[in-house]
mmCIF file with all atom_site columns, C-alpha atoms and ligand atoms in Angstrom:
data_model
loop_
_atom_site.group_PDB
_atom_site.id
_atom_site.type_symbol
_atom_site.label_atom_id
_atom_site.label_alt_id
_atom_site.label_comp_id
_atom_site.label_asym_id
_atom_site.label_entity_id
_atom_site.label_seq_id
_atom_site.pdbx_PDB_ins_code
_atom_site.Cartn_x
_atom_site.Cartn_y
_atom_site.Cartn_z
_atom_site.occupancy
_atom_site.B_iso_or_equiv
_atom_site.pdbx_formal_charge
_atom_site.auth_seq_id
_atom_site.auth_comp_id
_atom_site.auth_asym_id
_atom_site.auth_atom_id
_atom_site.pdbx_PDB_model_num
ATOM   1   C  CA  . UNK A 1 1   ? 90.031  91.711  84.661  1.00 87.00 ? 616  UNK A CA  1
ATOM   2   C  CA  . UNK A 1 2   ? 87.374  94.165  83.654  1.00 95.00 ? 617  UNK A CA  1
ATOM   3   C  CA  . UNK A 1 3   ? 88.378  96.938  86.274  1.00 98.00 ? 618  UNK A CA  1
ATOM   4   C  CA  . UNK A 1 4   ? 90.897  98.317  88.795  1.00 98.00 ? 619  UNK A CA  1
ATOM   5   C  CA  . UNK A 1 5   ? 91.023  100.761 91.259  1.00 98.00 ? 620  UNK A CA  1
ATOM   6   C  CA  . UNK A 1 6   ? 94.287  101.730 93.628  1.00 98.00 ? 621  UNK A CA  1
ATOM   7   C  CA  . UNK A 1 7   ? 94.119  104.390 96.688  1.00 98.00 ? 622  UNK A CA  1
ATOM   8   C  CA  . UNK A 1 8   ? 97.151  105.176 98.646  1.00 98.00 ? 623  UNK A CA  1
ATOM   9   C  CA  . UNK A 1 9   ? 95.896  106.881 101.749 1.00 98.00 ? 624  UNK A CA  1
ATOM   10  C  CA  . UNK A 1 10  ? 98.114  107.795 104.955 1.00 98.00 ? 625  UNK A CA  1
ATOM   11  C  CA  . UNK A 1 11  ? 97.686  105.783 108.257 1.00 98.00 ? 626  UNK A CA  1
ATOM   12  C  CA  . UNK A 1 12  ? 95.012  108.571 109.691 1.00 98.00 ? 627  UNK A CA  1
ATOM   13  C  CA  . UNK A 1 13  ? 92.387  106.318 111.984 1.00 96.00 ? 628  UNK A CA  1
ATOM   14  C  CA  . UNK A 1 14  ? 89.648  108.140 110.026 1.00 97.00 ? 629  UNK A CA  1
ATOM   15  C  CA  . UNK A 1 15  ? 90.965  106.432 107.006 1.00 98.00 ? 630  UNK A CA  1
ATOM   16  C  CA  . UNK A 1 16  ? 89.578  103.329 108.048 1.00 97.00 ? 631  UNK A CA  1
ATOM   17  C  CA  . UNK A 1 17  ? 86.455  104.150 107.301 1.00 97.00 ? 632  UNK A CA  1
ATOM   18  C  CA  . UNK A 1 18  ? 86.846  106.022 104.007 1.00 97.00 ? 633  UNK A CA  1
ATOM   19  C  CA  . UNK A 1 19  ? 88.813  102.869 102.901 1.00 97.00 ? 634  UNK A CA  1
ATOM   20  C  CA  . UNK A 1 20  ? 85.777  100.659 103.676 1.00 97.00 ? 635  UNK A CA  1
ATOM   21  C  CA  . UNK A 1 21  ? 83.034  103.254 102.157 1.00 98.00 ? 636  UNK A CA  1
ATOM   22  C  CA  . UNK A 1 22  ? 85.448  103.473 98.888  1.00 98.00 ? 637  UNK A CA  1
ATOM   23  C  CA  . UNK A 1 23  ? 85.860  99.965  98.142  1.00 98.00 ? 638  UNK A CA  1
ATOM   24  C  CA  . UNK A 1 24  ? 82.561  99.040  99.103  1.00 98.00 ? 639  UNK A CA  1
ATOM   25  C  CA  . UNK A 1 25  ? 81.418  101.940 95.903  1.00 98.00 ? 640  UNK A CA  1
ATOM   26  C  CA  . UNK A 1 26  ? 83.675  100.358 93.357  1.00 98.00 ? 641  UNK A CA  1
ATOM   27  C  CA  . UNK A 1 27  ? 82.818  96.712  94.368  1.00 98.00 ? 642  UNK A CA  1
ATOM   28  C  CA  . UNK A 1 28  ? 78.863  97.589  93.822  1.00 97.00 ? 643  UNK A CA  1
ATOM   29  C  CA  . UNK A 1 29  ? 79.462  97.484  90.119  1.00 96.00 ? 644  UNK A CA  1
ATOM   30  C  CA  . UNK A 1 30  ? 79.460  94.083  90.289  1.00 97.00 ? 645  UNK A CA  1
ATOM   31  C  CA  . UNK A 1 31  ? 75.883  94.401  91.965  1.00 96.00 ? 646  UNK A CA  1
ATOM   32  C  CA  . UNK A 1 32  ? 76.916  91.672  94.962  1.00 97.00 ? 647  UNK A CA  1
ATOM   33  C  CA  . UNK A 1 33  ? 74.511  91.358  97.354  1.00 97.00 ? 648  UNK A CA  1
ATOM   34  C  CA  . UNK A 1 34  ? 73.712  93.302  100.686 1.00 97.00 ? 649  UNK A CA  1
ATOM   35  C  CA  . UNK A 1 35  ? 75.263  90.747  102.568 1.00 98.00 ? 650  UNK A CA  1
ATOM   36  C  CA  . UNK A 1 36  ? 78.554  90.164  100.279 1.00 98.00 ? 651  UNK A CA  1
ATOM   37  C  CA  . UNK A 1 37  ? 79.174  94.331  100.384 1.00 98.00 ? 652  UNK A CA  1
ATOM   38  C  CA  . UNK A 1 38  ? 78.936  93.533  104.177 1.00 98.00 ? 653  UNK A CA  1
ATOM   39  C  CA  . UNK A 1 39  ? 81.302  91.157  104.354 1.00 98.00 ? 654  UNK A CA  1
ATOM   40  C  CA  . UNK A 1 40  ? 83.880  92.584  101.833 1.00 98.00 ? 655  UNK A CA  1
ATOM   41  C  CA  . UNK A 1 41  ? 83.365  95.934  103.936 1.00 98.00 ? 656  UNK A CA  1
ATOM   42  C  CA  . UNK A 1 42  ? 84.417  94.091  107.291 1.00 98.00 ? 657  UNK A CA  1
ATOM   43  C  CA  . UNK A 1 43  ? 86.950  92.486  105.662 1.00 98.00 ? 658  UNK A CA  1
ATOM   44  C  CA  . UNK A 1 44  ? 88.864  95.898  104.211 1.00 98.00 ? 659  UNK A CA  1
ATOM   45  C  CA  . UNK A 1 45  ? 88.079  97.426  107.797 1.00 98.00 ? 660  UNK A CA  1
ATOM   46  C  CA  . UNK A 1 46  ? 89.782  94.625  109.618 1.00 98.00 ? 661  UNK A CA  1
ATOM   47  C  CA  . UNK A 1 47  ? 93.316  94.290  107.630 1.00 98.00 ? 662  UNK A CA  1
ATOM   48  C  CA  . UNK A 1 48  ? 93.143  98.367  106.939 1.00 98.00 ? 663  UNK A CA  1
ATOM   49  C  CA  . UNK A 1 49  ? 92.982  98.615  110.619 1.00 97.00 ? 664  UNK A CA  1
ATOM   50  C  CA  . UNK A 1 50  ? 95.749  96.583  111.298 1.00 98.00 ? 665  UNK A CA  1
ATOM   51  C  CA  . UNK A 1 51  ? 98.212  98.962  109.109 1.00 98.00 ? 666  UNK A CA  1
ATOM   52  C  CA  . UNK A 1 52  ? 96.718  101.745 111.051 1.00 97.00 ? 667  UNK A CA  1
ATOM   53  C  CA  . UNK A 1 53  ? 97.456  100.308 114.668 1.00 96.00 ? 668  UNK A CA  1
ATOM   54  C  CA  . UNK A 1 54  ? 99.728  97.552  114.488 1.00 97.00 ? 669  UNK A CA  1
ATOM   55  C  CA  . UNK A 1 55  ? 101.622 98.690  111.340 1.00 98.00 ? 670  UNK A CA  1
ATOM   56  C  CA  . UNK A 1 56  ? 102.240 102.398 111.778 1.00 98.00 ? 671  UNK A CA  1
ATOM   57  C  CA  . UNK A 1 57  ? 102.078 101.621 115.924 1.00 94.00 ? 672  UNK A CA  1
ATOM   58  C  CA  . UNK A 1 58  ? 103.622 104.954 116.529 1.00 93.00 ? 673  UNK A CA  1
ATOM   59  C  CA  . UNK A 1 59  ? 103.865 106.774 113.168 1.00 97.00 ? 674  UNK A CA  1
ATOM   60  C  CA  . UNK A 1 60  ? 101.974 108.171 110.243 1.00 98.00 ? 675  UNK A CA  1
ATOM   61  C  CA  . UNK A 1 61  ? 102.681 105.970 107.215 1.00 98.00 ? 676  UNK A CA  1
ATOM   62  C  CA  . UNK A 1 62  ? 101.354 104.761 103.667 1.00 98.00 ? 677  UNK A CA  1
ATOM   63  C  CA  . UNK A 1 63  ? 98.492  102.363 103.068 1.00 98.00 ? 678  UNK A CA  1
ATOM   64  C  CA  . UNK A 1 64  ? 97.818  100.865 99.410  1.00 98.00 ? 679  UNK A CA  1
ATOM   65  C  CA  . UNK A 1 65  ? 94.843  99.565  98.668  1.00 98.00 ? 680  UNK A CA  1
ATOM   66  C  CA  . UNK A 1 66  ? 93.972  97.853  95.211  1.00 98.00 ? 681  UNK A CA  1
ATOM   67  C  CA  . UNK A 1 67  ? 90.790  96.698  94.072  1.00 98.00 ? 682  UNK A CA  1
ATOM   68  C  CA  . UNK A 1 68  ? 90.404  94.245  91.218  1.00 98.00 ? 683  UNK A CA  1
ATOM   69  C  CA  . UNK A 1 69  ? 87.182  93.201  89.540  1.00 98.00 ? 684  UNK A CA  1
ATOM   70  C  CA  . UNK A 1 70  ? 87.270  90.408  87.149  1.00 98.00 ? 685  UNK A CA  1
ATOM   71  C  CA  . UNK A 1 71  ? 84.358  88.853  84.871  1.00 96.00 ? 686  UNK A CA  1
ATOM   72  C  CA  . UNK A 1 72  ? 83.692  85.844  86.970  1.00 97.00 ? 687  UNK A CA  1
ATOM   73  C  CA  . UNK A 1 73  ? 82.207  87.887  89.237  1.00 97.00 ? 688  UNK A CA  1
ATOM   74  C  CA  . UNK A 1 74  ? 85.297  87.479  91.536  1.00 98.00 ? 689  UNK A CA  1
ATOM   75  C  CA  . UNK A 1 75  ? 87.092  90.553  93.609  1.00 98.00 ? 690  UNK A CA  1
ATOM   76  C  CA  . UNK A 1 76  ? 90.365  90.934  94.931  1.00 98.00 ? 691  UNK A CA  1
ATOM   77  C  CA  . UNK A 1 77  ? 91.487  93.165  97.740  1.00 98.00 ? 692  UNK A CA  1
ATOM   78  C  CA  . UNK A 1 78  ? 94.852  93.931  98.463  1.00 98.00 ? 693  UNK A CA  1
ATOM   79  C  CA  . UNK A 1 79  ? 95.834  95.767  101.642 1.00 98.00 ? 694  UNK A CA  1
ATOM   80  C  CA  . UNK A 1 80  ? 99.966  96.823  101.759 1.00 98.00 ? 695  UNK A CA  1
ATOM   81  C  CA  . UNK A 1 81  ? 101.939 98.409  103.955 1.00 98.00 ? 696  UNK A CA  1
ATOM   82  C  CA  . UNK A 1 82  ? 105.266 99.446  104.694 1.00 98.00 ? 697  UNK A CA  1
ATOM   83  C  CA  . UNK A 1 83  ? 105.231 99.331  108.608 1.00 98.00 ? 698  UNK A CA  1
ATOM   84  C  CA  . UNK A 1 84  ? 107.227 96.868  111.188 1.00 98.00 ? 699  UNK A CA  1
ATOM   85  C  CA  . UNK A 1 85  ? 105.702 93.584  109.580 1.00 98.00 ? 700  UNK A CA  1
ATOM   86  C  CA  . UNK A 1 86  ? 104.579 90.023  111.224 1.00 98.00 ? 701  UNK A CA  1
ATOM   87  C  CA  . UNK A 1 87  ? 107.645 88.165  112.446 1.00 98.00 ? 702  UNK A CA  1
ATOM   88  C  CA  . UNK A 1 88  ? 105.185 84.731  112.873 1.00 98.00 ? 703  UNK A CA  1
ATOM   89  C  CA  . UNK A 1 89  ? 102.404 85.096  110.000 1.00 98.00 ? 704  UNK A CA  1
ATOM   90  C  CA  . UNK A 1 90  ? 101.224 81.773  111.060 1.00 98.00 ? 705  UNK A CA  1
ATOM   91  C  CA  . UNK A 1 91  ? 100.724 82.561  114.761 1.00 98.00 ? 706  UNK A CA  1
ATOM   92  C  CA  . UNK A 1 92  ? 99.614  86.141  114.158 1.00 98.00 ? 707  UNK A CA  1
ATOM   93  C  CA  . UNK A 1 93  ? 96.813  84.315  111.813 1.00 98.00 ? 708  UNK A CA  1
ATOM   94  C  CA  . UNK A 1 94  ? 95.658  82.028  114.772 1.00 97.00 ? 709  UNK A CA  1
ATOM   95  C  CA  . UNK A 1 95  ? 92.321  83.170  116.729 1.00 96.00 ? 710  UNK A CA  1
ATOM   96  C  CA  . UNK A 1 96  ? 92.608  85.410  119.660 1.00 94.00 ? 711  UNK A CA  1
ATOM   97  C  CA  . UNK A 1 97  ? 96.340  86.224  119.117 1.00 95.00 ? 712  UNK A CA  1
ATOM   98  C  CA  . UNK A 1 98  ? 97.269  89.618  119.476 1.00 96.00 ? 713  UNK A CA  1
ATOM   99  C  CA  . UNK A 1 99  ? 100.094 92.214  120.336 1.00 95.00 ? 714  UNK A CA  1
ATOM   100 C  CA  . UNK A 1 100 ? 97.966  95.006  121.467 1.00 88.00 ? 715  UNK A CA  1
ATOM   101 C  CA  . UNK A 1 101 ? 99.324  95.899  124.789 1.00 71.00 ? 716  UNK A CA  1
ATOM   102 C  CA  . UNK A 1 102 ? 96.375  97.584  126.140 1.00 80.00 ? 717  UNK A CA  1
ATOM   103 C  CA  . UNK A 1 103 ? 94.128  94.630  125.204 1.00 75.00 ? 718  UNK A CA  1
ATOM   104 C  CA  . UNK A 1 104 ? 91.794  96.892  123.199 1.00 85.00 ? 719  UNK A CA  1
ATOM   105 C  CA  . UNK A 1 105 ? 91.903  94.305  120.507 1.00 91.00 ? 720  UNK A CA  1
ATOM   106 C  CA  . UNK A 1 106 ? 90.318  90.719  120.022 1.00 92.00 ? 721  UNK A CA  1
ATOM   107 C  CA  . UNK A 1 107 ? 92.683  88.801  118.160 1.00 95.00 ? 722  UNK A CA  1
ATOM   108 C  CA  . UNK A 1 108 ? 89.906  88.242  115.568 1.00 95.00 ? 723  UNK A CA  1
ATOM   109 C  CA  . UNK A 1 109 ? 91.025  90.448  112.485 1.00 97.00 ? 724  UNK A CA  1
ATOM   110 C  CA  . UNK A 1 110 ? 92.324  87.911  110.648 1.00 98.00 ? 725  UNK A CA  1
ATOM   111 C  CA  . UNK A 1 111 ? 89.923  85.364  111.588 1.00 98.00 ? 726  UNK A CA  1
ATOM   112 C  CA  . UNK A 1 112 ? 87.093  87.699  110.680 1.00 97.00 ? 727  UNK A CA  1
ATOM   113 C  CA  . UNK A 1 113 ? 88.779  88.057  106.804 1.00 98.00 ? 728  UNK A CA  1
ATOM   114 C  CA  . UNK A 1 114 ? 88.946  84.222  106.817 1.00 98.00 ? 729  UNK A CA  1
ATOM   115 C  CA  . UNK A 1 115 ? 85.322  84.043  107.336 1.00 98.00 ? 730  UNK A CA  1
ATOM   116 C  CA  . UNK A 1 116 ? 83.893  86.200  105.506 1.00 98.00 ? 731  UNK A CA  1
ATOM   117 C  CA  . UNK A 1 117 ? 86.283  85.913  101.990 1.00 98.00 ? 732  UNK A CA  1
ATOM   118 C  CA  . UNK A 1 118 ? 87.216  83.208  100.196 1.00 98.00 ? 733  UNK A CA  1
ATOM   119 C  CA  . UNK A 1 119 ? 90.646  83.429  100.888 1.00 98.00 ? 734  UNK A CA  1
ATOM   120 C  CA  . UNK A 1 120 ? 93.529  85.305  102.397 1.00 98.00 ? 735  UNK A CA  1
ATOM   121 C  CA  . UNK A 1 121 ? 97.020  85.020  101.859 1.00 98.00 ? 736  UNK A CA  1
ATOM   122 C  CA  . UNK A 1 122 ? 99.366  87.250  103.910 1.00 98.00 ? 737  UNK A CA  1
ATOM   123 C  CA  . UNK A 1 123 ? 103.075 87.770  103.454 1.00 98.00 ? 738  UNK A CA  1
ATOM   124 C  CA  . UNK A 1 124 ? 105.060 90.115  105.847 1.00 98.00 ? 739  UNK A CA  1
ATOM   125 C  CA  . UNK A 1 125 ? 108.430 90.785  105.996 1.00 98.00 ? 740  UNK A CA  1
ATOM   126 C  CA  . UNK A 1 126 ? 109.876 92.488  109.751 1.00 98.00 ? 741  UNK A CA  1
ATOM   127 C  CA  . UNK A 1 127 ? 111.190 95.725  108.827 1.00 97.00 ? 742  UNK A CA  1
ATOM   128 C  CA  . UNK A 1 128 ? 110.058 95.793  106.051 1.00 98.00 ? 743  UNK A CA  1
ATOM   129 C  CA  . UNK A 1 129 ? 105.742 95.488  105.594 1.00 98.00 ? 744  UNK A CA  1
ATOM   130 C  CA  . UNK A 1 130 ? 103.093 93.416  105.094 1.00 98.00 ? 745  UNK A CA  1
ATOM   131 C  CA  . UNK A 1 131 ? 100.913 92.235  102.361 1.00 98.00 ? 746  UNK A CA  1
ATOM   132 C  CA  . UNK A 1 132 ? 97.060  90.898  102.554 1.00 98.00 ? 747  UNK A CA  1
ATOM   133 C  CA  . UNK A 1 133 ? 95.296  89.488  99.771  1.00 98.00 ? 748  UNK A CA  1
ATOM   134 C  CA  . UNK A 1 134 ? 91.280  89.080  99.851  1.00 98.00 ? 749  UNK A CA  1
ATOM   135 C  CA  . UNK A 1 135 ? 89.448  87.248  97.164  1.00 98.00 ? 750  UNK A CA  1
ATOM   136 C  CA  . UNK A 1 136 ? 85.511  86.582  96.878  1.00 98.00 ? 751  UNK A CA  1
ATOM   137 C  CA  . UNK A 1 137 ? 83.792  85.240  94.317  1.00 98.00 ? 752  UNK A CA  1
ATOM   138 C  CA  . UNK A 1 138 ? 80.153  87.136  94.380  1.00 98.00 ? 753  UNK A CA  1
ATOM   139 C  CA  . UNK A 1 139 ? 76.759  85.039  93.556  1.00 96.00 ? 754  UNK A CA  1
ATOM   140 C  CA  . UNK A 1 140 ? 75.330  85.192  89.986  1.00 95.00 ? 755  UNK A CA  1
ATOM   141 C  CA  . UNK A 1 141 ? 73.569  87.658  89.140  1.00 90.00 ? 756  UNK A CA  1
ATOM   142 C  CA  . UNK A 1 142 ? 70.094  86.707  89.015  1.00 85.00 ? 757  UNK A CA  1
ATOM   143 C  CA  . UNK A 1 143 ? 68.047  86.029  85.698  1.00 87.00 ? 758  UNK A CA  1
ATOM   144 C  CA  . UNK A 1 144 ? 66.031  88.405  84.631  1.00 80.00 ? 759  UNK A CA  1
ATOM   145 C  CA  . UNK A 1 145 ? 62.771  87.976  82.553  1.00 79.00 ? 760  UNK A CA  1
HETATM 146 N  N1  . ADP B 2 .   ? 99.645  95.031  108.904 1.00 84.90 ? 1127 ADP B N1  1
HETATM 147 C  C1  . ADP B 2 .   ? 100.198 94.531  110.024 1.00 84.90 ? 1127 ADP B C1  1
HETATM 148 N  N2  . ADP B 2 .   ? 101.424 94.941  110.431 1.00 84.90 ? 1127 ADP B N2  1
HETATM 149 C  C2  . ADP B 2 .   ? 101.993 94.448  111.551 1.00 84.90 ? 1127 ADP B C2  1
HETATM 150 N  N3  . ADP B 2 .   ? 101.407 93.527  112.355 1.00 84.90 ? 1127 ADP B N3  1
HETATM 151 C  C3  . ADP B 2 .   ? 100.196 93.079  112.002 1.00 84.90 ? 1127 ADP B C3  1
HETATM 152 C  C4  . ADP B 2 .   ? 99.521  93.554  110.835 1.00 84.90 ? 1127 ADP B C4  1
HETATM 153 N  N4  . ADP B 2 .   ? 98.322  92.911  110.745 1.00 84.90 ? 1127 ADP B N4  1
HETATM 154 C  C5  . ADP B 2 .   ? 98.267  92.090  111.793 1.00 84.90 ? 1127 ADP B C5  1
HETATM 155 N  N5  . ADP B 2 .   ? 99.373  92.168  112.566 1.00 84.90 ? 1127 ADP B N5  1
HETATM 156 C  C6  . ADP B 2 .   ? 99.688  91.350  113.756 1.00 84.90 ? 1127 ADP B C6  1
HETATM 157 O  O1  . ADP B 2 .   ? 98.816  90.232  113.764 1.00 84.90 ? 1127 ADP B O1  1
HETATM 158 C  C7  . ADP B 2 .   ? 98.086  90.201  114.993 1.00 84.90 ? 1127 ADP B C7  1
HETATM 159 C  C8  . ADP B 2 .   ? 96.696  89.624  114.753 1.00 84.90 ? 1127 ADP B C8  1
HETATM 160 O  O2  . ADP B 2 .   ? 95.912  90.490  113.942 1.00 84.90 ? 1127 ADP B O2  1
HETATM 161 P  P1  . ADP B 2 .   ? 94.322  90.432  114.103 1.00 84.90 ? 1127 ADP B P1  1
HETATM 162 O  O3  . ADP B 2 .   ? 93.881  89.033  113.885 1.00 84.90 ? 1127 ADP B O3  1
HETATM 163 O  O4  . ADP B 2 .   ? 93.725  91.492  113.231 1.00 84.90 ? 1127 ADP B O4  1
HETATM 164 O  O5  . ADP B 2 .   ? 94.087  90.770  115.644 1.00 84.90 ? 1127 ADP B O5  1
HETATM 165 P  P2  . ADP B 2 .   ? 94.164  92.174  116.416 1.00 84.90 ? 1127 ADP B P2  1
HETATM 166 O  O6  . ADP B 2 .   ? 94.279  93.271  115.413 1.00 84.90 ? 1127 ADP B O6  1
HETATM 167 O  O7  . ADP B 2 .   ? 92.864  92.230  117.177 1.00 84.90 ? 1127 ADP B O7  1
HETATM 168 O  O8  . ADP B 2 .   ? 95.376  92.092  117.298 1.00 84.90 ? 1127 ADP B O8  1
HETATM 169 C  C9  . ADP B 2 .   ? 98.109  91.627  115.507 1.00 84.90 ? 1127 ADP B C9  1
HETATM 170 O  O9  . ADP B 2 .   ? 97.939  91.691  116.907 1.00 84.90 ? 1127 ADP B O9  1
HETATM 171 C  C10 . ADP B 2 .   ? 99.492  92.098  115.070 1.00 84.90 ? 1127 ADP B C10 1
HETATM 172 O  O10 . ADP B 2 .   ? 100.490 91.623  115.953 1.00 84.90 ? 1127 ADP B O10 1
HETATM 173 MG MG1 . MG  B 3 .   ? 93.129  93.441  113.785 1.00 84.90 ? 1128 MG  B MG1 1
#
């Protein structure tokens, strides 16, 4: 690992964005591209959402993000929280599923993270939180002469 970064920010909608404009900073050391910042921002915004609206539904609560950077050019995000948790991880995962009552949401968050990473592992507990780990391995850097 050649650097590490960890925020703990409260559940505040407005967070969602600071969360994606912070991680997006630290990950340009790494000099990705335009396009992988753009998909590592989406990313962050999607499962940082989630804690803020499915989560903390009807509270204020704790999100921790950490950011690793490690020499092969690989990052990993991790997204925690400690609000009601996924019962079915597996169904929650699948496209289109959602438990937003008022429909405002597509179902796509986790589909979206799928895309646009290289991986994503999620472990959730009911009660108790949930866990979402991001990795992406950027493009070399280019040579220069
Ligand atoms: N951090 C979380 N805490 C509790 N439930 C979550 C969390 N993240 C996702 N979920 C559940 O997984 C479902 C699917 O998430 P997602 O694919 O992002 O779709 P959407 O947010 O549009 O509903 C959500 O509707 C919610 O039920
Ligand atoms: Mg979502």
């Amino acid at each position: 690992m050649i650097n590490c970064m960890k925020l703990t920010l409260p559940s505040f909608s407005s967070n969602e964005s600071s969360s994606r404009a912070m991680v997006s900073a630290f990950a340009a050391q790494l000099n990705p591209t335009f396009d992988e910042l753009s998909d590592i921002k989406c990313a962050v915004s999607e499962a940082v959402t989630n804690s803020i609206v499915h989560a903390y539904r009807d509270m204020i609560g704790q999100i921790v993000i950490t950011v690793r950077l490690y020499d092969d050019r690989s990052i990993r995000v991790e997204i925690k929280d400690r609000g009601c948790g996924i019962p079915d991880v597996e169904a929650a995962m699948q496209p289109l599923f959602t438990t937003d009552p008022d429909g405002e949401r597509s179902g796509m968050g986790f589909t979206v993270i799928e895309n646009f990473m290289d991986s994503l592992t999620v472990r959730s507990t009911p009660g108790k939180g949930t866990r979402v780990v991001m990795n992406k391995k950027l493009s070399p850097l280019p040579v220069k002469r």
